[in-house]
Amino acid sequence: MNVDERILNLSNLSIGYKTYRGVSRVVDNVNLYVNKGEKVGLVGESGCGKTTTMKTILRVIDKNSIEIPDGGKIEFKGKSVLDMNNAALLELRRNGISMISQSPMSALNPVFSIGEQLKDIIKYSEHYKGSNDKQLTEVAKEAIVSVMLSDPDRIMSSYPHQLSGGMRQRICIASALVTPRDLLIADEPCTALDVTIQDQIHRLLKEMVDEKNRSLIMITHSLGVARELVDRIYIMYGGVIVESCRTEDLFLNPSHPYTQGLMACVPRLSGGGLSAGIYGYVPDYVNPPKGCRFAPRCKYAMPICQEKKPEDYEVEPGHFVNCFLHADTTYKLDVGKEEPHE
Ligand code: SF4
């Protein structure tokens, strides 16, 4: 795919929350892109900056509560999101990007029926501009049926509390896909759901994104979910993209110590006791480590890791790893002869 097909491009994006203790730099120099029709995963543990990054793309975080240092860019279809005025942002949310949140209950308004909420979304889309109520109702019912919910008339007149968690999440998927927007951001859409329906929802999401040729960013803490759904993966740790590559390359050749730790956390059907896990916690974002943010938890940490931030090193075409272990030979000679320690 060439750069012209790029839907979303984040470059050198840092985001800090203003707190009483100082600026909490939860996202640090992120570079990420999504091509047209591509499914991308953003994977990392809770609190690593995934949701903040995505909410900033939609500019739904109060701009007075965050700071974005100069040089950071968010471009959607070539336009700078950070420079958009209110009218352009409304247009972006109505016709450009949709988002499925972690909690369907908080995403749906409890005092409006499902039908009213769906029709509202459709009404403000460029594609259905000027449609009358009958046409809006038809489109809303089709959207309900498309997420495999029967009896659309009953659902249209129901309120969110009258539906089960799985039904509400399907409605959220329907509302995100009912109008032709180019990019869908799914923020851990199955976190609040029973495991028995998680798989169904993931499959449905994948099918609908493929069918409508949309682009998808799937935010998840599960490598297994990402493996099933996406073409490329970004692994995020402590607000930094530590590894990015095609999904199959990640599983064939996980190269960052954090990615290797995440893989080791996955329970195996073959048994063998508890998974290894990753010792420690995500860093304090107000006073993060000076060098590599993963250094306090990394069993391979070298003195240079405490002093300097690593760069992205390309270990194979299109596979980038933010770790000194993959620096070029000359640089490794410079940093010393430390052996990995247990
Ligand atoms: Fe570990 Fe150093 Fe690599 Fe960071 S840069 S992941 S501390 S080896």
Short mmCIF file of C-alpha atoms and ligand atoms in Angstrom, two decimals:
data_model
loop_
_atom_site.label_atom_id
_atom_site.label_comp_id
_atom_site.label_asym_id
_atom_site.label_seq_id
_atom_site.Cartn_x
_atom_site.Cartn_y
_atom_site.Cartn_z
CA MET A 1 0.00 0.00 0.00
CA ASN A 2 1.31 3.45 -0.73
CA VAL A 3 1.24 6.49 1.48
CA ASP A 4 -1.69 7.93 -0.52
CA GLU A 5 -3.90 5.19 0.94
CA ARG A 6 -3.04 6.24 4.48
CA ILE A 7 -6.17 7.12 6.42
CA LEU A 8 -4.60 8.03 9.74
CA ASN A 9 -1.12 9.13 10.60
CA LEU A 10 0.21 9.95 14.08
CA SER A 11 3.74 11.26 14.25
CA ASN A 12 5.86 12.22 17.26
CA LEU A 13 2.68 12.46 19.31
CA SER A 14 3.10 13.02 23.04
CA ILE A 15 0.19 13.67 25.40
CA GLY A 16 0.39 14.78 29.01
CA TYR A 17 -2.41 15.23 31.56
CA LYS A 18 -2.06 18.33 33.72
CA THR A 19 -2.17 17.18 37.35
CA TYR A 20 -1.39 18.74 40.74
CA ARG A 21 1.86 16.77 40.81
CA GLY A 22 2.92 17.99 37.37
CA VAL A 23 2.39 16.80 33.82
CA SER A 24 1.62 13.10 33.56
CA ARG A 25 3.15 12.15 30.19
CA VAL A 26 0.98 9.13 29.40
CA VAL A 27 1.84 9.06 25.70
CA ASP A 28 5.44 9.56 24.63
CA ASN A 29 6.47 10.18 21.03
CA VAL A 30 4.04 7.80 19.35
CA ASN A 31 4.25 7.08 15.61
CA LEU A 32 1.40 5.05 14.15
CA TYR A 33 -0.44 4.82 10.85
CA VAL A 34 -3.45 3.03 9.39
CA ASN A 35 -4.00 2.39 5.69
CA LYS A 36 -7.32 2.24 3.89
CA GLY A 37 -9.07 -1.07 4.52
CA GLU A 38 -6.44 -2.15 7.05
CA LYS A 39 -7.07 -3.62 10.48
CA VAL A 40 -4.53 -2.53 13.09
CA GLY A 41 -4.21 -3.63 16.72
CA LEU A 42 -3.01 -1.47 19.61
CA VAL A 43 -2.04 -3.88 22.36
CA GLY A 44 -0.84 -3.26 25.89
CA GLU A 45 -1.77 -3.62 29.54
CA SER A 46 -4.28 -1.30 31.27
CA GLY A 47 -3.00 2.21 31.86
CA CYS A 48 -0.41 2.18 29.06
CA GLY A 49 -1.95 5.07 27.08
CA LYS A 50 -4.00 3.22 24.46
CA THR A 51 -7.35 4.85 25.18
CA THR A 52 -5.85 8.33 25.73
CA THR A 53 -4.22 8.11 22.30
CA MET A 54 -7.46 7.14 20.61
CA LYS A 55 -9.61 9.70 22.46
CA THR A 56 -7.12 12.38 21.43
CA ILE A 57 -7.58 11.39 17.78
CA LEU A 58 -11.28 12.19 18.19
CA ARG A 59 -10.42 15.23 20.36
CA VAL A 60 -12.91 14.16 23.02
CA ILE A 61 -10.60 14.91 25.94
CA ASP A 62 -10.96 18.46 27.31
CA LYS A 63 -8.10 20.36 25.72
CA ASN A 64 -7.52 22.33 28.94
CA SER A 65 -6.72 19.14 30.83
CA ILE A 66 -3.99 17.92 28.48
CA GLU A 67 -0.92 19.27 26.77
CA ILE A 68 0.47 18.14 23.44
CA PRO A 69 4.03 19.34 22.86
CA ASP A 70 4.86 21.01 19.54
CA GLY A 71 5.87 18.65 16.80
CA GLY A 72 3.14 16.09 17.54
CA LYS A 73 0.82 15.45 14.61
CA ILE A 74 -2.50 13.69 14.06
CA GLU A 75 -3.55 13.61 10.43
CA PHE A 76 -6.79 12.08 9.19
CA LYS A 77 -6.95 11.80 5.41
CA GLY A 78 -4.19 14.39 5.19
CA LYS A 79 -5.87 16.98 7.45
CA SER A 80 -4.44 18.00 10.82
CA VAL A 81 -6.90 16.98 13.54
CA LEU A 82 -5.10 19.11 16.12
CA ASP A 83 -5.79 22.24 14.06
CA MET A 84 -9.46 21.53 13.40
CA ASN A 85 -12.12 23.98 14.60
CA ASN A 86 -15.37 22.80 16.21
CA ALA A 87 -17.24 22.52 12.91
CA ALA A 88 -14.48 20.39 11.38
CA LEU A 89 -14.38 18.19 14.49
CA LEU A 90 -18.14 17.61 14.31
CA GLU A 91 -17.72 16.64 10.67
CA LEU A 92 -14.87 14.28 11.61
CA ARG A 93 -17.03 12.51 14.21
CA ARG A 94 -20.16 12.41 12.04
CA ASN A 95 -18.58 11.28 8.81
CA GLY A 96 -14.95 10.32 9.38
CA ILE A 97 -14.27 8.25 12.50
CA SER A 98 -16.53 6.23 14.77
CA MET A 99 -15.65 4.65 18.09
CA ILE A 100 -16.99 1.71 20.09
CA SER A 101 -16.25 2.25 23.76
CA GLN A 102 -15.40 -0.30 26.44
CA SER A 103 -18.73 0.10 28.14
CA PRO A 104 -21.88 -0.08 26.01
CA MET A 105 -23.98 1.10 28.96
CA SER A 106 -22.14 4.41 29.20
CA ALA A 107 -21.98 4.80 25.40
CA LEU A 108 -25.76 4.65 25.06
CA ASN A 109 -28.00 7.36 26.45
CA PRO A 110 -30.34 5.75 29.04
CA VAL A 111 -33.22 8.19 28.45
CA PHE A 112 -33.61 7.72 24.70
CA SER A 113 -34.83 4.59 22.95
CA ILE A 114 -32.41 2.64 20.75
CA GLY A 115 -34.38 3.74 17.69
CA GLU A 116 -34.12 7.43 18.57
CA GLN A 117 -30.38 7.11 19.15
CA LEU A 118 -29.71 5.23 15.93
CA LYS A 119 -31.84 7.60 13.87
CA ASP A 120 -29.98 10.57 15.35
CA ILE A 121 -26.65 9.15 14.18
CA ILE A 122 -28.01 8.42 10.70
CA LYS A 123 -29.73 11.79 10.37
CA TYR A 124 -26.50 13.77 10.81
CA SER A 125 -24.50 11.67 8.35
CA GLU A 126 -23.67 13.29 5.02
CA HIS A 127 -24.74 10.08 3.28
CA TYR A 128 -28.34 10.17 4.58
CA LYS A 129 -28.80 13.94 4.57
CA GLY A 130 -32.41 14.92 3.86
CA SER A 131 -33.88 11.46 4.61
CA ASN A 132 -37.36 11.45 6.12
CA ASP A 133 -38.31 9.62 9.32
CA LYS A 134 -39.53 6.52 7.46
CA GLN A 135 -36.23 6.20 5.61
CA LEU A 136 -34.22 6.76 8.79
CA THR A 137 -36.27 4.05 10.53
CA GLU A 138 -35.60 1.60 7.71
CA VAL A 139 -31.84 2.22 7.83
CA ALA A 140 -31.83 1.85 11.62
CA LYS A 141 -33.73 -1.45 11.44
CA GLU A 142 -31.35 -2.78 8.78
CA ALA A 143 -28.43 -1.87 11.06
CA ILE A 144 -30.03 -3.81 13.93
CA VAL A 145 -30.57 -6.88 11.74
CA SER A 146 -26.98 -6.62 10.40
CA VAL A 147 -25.61 -7.26 13.90
CA MET A 148 -27.72 -10.39 14.10
CA LEU A 149 -30.41 -9.11 16.44
CA SER A 150 -33.90 -10.29 15.70
CA ASP A 151 -37.14 -8.36 16.18
CA PRO A 152 -35.83 -4.92 15.18
CA ASP A 153 -39.20 -3.26 15.91
CA ARG A 154 -39.02 -4.27 19.57
CA ILE A 155 -35.37 -3.23 19.84
CA MET A 156 -36.06 0.14 18.21
CA SER A 157 -38.57 0.94 20.94
CA SER A 158 -36.46 -0.48 23.80
CA TYR A 159 -34.29 1.54 26.17
CA PRO A 160 -30.69 0.44 26.85
CA HIS A 161 -31.52 -1.04 30.29
CA GLN A 162 -34.06 -3.38 28.64
CA LEU A 163 -31.33 -5.12 26.61
CA SER A 164 -28.63 -7.53 27.73
CA GLY A 165 -24.94 -6.55 27.72
CA GLY A 166 -24.30 -8.46 24.50
CA MET A 167 -27.29 -6.83 22.79
CA ARG A 168 -26.16 -3.37 23.88
CA GLN A 169 -22.68 -3.99 22.51
CA ARG A 170 -24.17 -5.13 19.21
CA ILE A 171 -26.16 -1.90 19.10
CA CYS A 172 -22.92 0.03 19.67
CA ILE A 173 -21.32 -1.85 16.75
CA ALA A 174 -24.38 -1.15 14.61
CA SER A 175 -24.28 2.54 15.48
CA ALA A 176 -20.55 2.73 14.67
CA LEU A 177 -21.03 1.07 11.28
CA VAL A 178 -24.46 2.29 10.23
CA THR A 179 -23.07 5.33 8.42
CA PRO A 180 -20.16 5.15 5.97
CA ARG A 181 -17.21 6.38 8.03
CA ASP A 182 -13.67 5.47 6.98
CA LEU A 183 -12.20 4.48 10.32
CA LEU A 184 -13.61 2.56 13.25
CA ILE A 185 -11.86 2.61 16.61
CA ALA A 186 -12.93 -0.31 18.82
CA ASP A 187 -11.73 0.23 22.38
CA GLU A 188 -11.76 -3.18 24.07
CA PRO A 189 -15.36 -3.66 22.91
CA CYS A 190 -15.81 -6.95 24.76
CA THR A 191 -14.31 -6.09 28.13
CA ALA A 192 -17.71 -5.89 29.81
CA LEU A 193 -19.10 -9.01 28.17
CA ASP A 194 -19.45 -12.64 29.03
CA VAL A 195 -16.63 -14.71 27.48
CA THR A 196 -19.17 -16.85 25.66
CA ILE A 197 -20.26 -13.95 23.48
CA GLN A 198 -16.88 -12.20 23.12
CA ASP A 199 -15.88 -14.40 20.22
CA GLN A 200 -19.19 -13.80 18.43
CA ILE A 201 -18.84 -10.04 18.78
CA HIS A 202 -15.24 -10.08 17.53
CA ARG A 203 -16.18 -12.14 14.48
CA LEU A 204 -19.11 -9.89 13.75
CA LEU A 205 -16.93 -6.81 13.99
CA LYS A 206 -14.32 -8.29 11.66
CA GLU A 207 -16.91 -9.37 9.10
CA MET A 208 -18.63 -6.01 9.08
CA VAL A 209 -15.37 -4.06 8.76
CA ASP A 210 -14.23 -6.31 5.89
CA GLU A 211 -17.58 -6.21 4.15
CA LYS A 212 -17.76 -2.42 4.24
CA ASN A 213 -14.03 -1.98 3.47
CA ARG A 214 -13.49 0.20 6.55
CA SER A 215 -10.25 0.61 8.44
CA LEU A 216 -10.12 -0.58 12.04
CA ILE A 217 -8.04 0.15 15.10
CA MET A 218 -8.66 -2.55 17.68
CA ILE A 219 -7.52 -1.59 21.17
CA THR A 220 -7.01 -4.63 23.34
CA HIS A 221 -4.87 -6.06 26.10
CA SER A 222 -5.18 -9.51 24.55
CA LEU A 223 -2.62 -10.73 22.02
CA GLY A 224 -4.99 -13.59 21.18
CA VAL A 225 -7.76 -11.21 20.13
CA ALA A 226 -5.31 -9.14 18.06
CA ARG A 227 -3.97 -12.27 16.37
CA GLU A 228 -7.45 -13.23 15.21
CA LEU A 229 -8.53 -9.83 14.02
CA VAL A 230 -5.79 -7.55 12.73
CA ASP A 231 -3.23 -7.26 9.93
CA ARG A 232 -0.64 -5.26 11.85
CA ILE A 233 0.05 -4.81 15.55
CA TYR A 234 1.47 -1.98 17.66
CA ILE A 235 2.59 -3.03 21.12
CA MET A 236 2.40 -0.18 23.61
CA TYR A 237 4.10 0.00 26.97
CA GLY A 238 4.14 3.00 29.30
CA GLY A 239 2.93 5.36 26.58
CA VAL A 240 5.59 4.22 24.08
CA ILE A 241 5.14 2.04 20.98
CA VAL A 242 7.77 -0.60 21.76
CA GLU A 243 7.22 -2.91 18.79
CA SER A 244 5.27 -2.76 15.52
CA CYS A 245 5.01 -5.15 12.60
CA ARG A 246 2.70 -7.45 10.66
CA THR A 247 0.72 -9.74 12.95
CA GLU A 248 2.36 -12.94 11.72
CA ASP A 249 5.85 -11.46 12.18
CA LEU A 250 5.06 -10.61 15.78
CA PHE A 251 4.13 -14.17 16.62
CA LEU A 252 7.03 -15.66 14.66
CA ASN A 253 9.60 -13.26 16.03
CA PRO A 254 8.53 -11.31 19.15
CA SER A 255 11.55 -9.08 19.70
CA HIS A 256 10.96 -6.57 22.48
CA PRO A 257 11.35 -7.93 26.03
CA TYR A 258 7.90 -6.58 26.90
CA THR A 259 6.28 -8.37 23.95
CA GLN A 260 8.08 -11.55 24.96
CA GLY A 261 6.71 -11.05 28.49
CA LEU A 262 3.17 -10.57 27.14
CA MET A 263 3.51 -13.80 25.16
CA ALA A 264 4.67 -15.61 28.27
CA CYS A 265 1.54 -14.38 30.09
CA VAL A 266 -0.76 -16.30 27.75
CA PRO A 267 -1.93 -19.52 29.45
CA ARG A 268 -1.18 -22.62 27.36
CA LEU A 269 -3.62 -25.44 26.72
CA SER A 270 -0.73 -27.87 27.17
CA GLY A 271 -0.60 -26.85 30.84
CA GLY A 272 2.81 -26.48 32.50
CA GLY A 273 1.73 -24.43 35.54
CA LEU A 274 1.04 -20.74 35.83
CA SER A 275 2.21 -18.37 33.12
CA ALA A 276 5.32 -16.31 33.90
CA GLY A 277 3.76 -12.81 33.91
CA ILE A 278 5.72 -9.54 33.97
CA TYR A 279 7.09 -8.44 37.33
CA GLY A 280 6.31 -4.88 38.45
CA TYR A 281 4.00 -2.07 37.39
CA VAL A 282 3.65 0.54 34.65
CA PRO A 283 5.81 3.62 35.39
CA ASP A 284 4.81 6.79 37.21
CA TYR A 285 4.01 9.05 34.26
CA VAL A 286 4.77 12.25 36.20
CA ASN A 287 8.33 11.07 36.89
CA PRO A 288 8.95 8.36 34.28
CA PRO A 289 12.33 6.63 34.00
CA LYS A 290 14.87 8.87 32.24
CA GLY A 291 15.83 6.21 29.70
CA CYS A 292 13.77 3.24 28.55
CA ARG A 293 10.39 3.23 30.32
CA PHE A 294 10.46 -0.55 30.56
CA ALA A 295 13.89 -0.63 32.24
CA PRO A 296 12.63 -1.13 35.85
CA ARG A 297 10.85 -4.33 34.72
CA CYS A 298 13.29 -5.56 32.10
CA LYS A 299 15.56 -8.51 32.84
CA TYR A 300 17.89 -7.45 30.03
CA ALA A 301 18.33 -3.83 31.20
CA MET A 302 21.82 -2.39 30.63
CA PRO A 303 23.29 0.86 32.03
CA ILE A 304 22.52 2.70 28.78
CA CYS A 305 18.83 1.79 29.24
CA GLN A 306 18.70 3.88 32.43
CA GLU A 307 20.28 6.88 30.73
CA LYS A 308 18.93 7.13 27.22
CA LYS A 309 15.66 6.50 25.41
CA PRO A 310 16.03 3.79 22.77
CA GLU A 311 15.15 4.49 19.15
CA ASP A 312 13.11 2.29 16.80
CA TYR A 313 15.36 -0.30 15.18
CA GLU A 314 14.19 -2.25 12.12
CA VAL A 315 14.89 -5.94 12.76
CA GLU A 316 13.31 -7.11 9.49
CA PRO A 317 11.43 -5.19 6.78
CA GLY A 318 8.54 -3.34 8.41
CA HIS A 319 9.29 -4.75 11.90
CA PHE A 320 10.41 -2.06 14.36
CA VAL A 321 11.61 -2.58 17.93
CA ASN A 322 12.25 0.20 20.44
CA CYS A 323 15.05 -1.48 22.38
CA PHE A 324 18.84 -1.16 22.62
CA LEU A 325 19.17 -4.93 22.27
CA HIS A 326 18.41 -4.41 18.57
CA ALA A 327 20.64 -1.40 17.98
CA ASP A 328 23.26 -1.72 15.26
CA THR A 329 26.55 -3.42 16.15
CA THR A 330 28.57 -0.23 16.47
CA TYR A 331 26.11 1.21 18.97
CA LYS A 332 26.05 -1.99 21.04
CA LEU A 333 29.84 -1.93 21.25
CA ASP A 334 29.55 1.62 22.57
CA VAL A 335 27.10 0.72 25.32
CA GLY A 336 29.22 -1.97 26.90
CA LYS A 337 29.42 -5.69 27.14
CA GLU A 338 26.63 -6.41 29.58
CA GLU A 339 25.13 -9.86 29.32
CA PRO A 340 21.38 -10.29 29.79
CA HIS A 341 20.72 -11.21 33.43
CA GLU A 342 17.96 -13.26 34.95
FE1 SF4 B 1 15.17 -3.69 28.25
FE2 SF4 B 1 17.02 -1.89 27.68
FE3 SF4 B 1 15.54 -2.95 25.75
FE4 SF4 B 1 14.48 -1.24 27.48
S1 SF4 B 1 16.08 -0.80 25.98
S2 SF4 B 1 13.58 -3.13 26.79
S3 SF4 B 1 15.53 -1.80 29.35
S4 SF4 B 1 17.02 -4.03 27.08
#
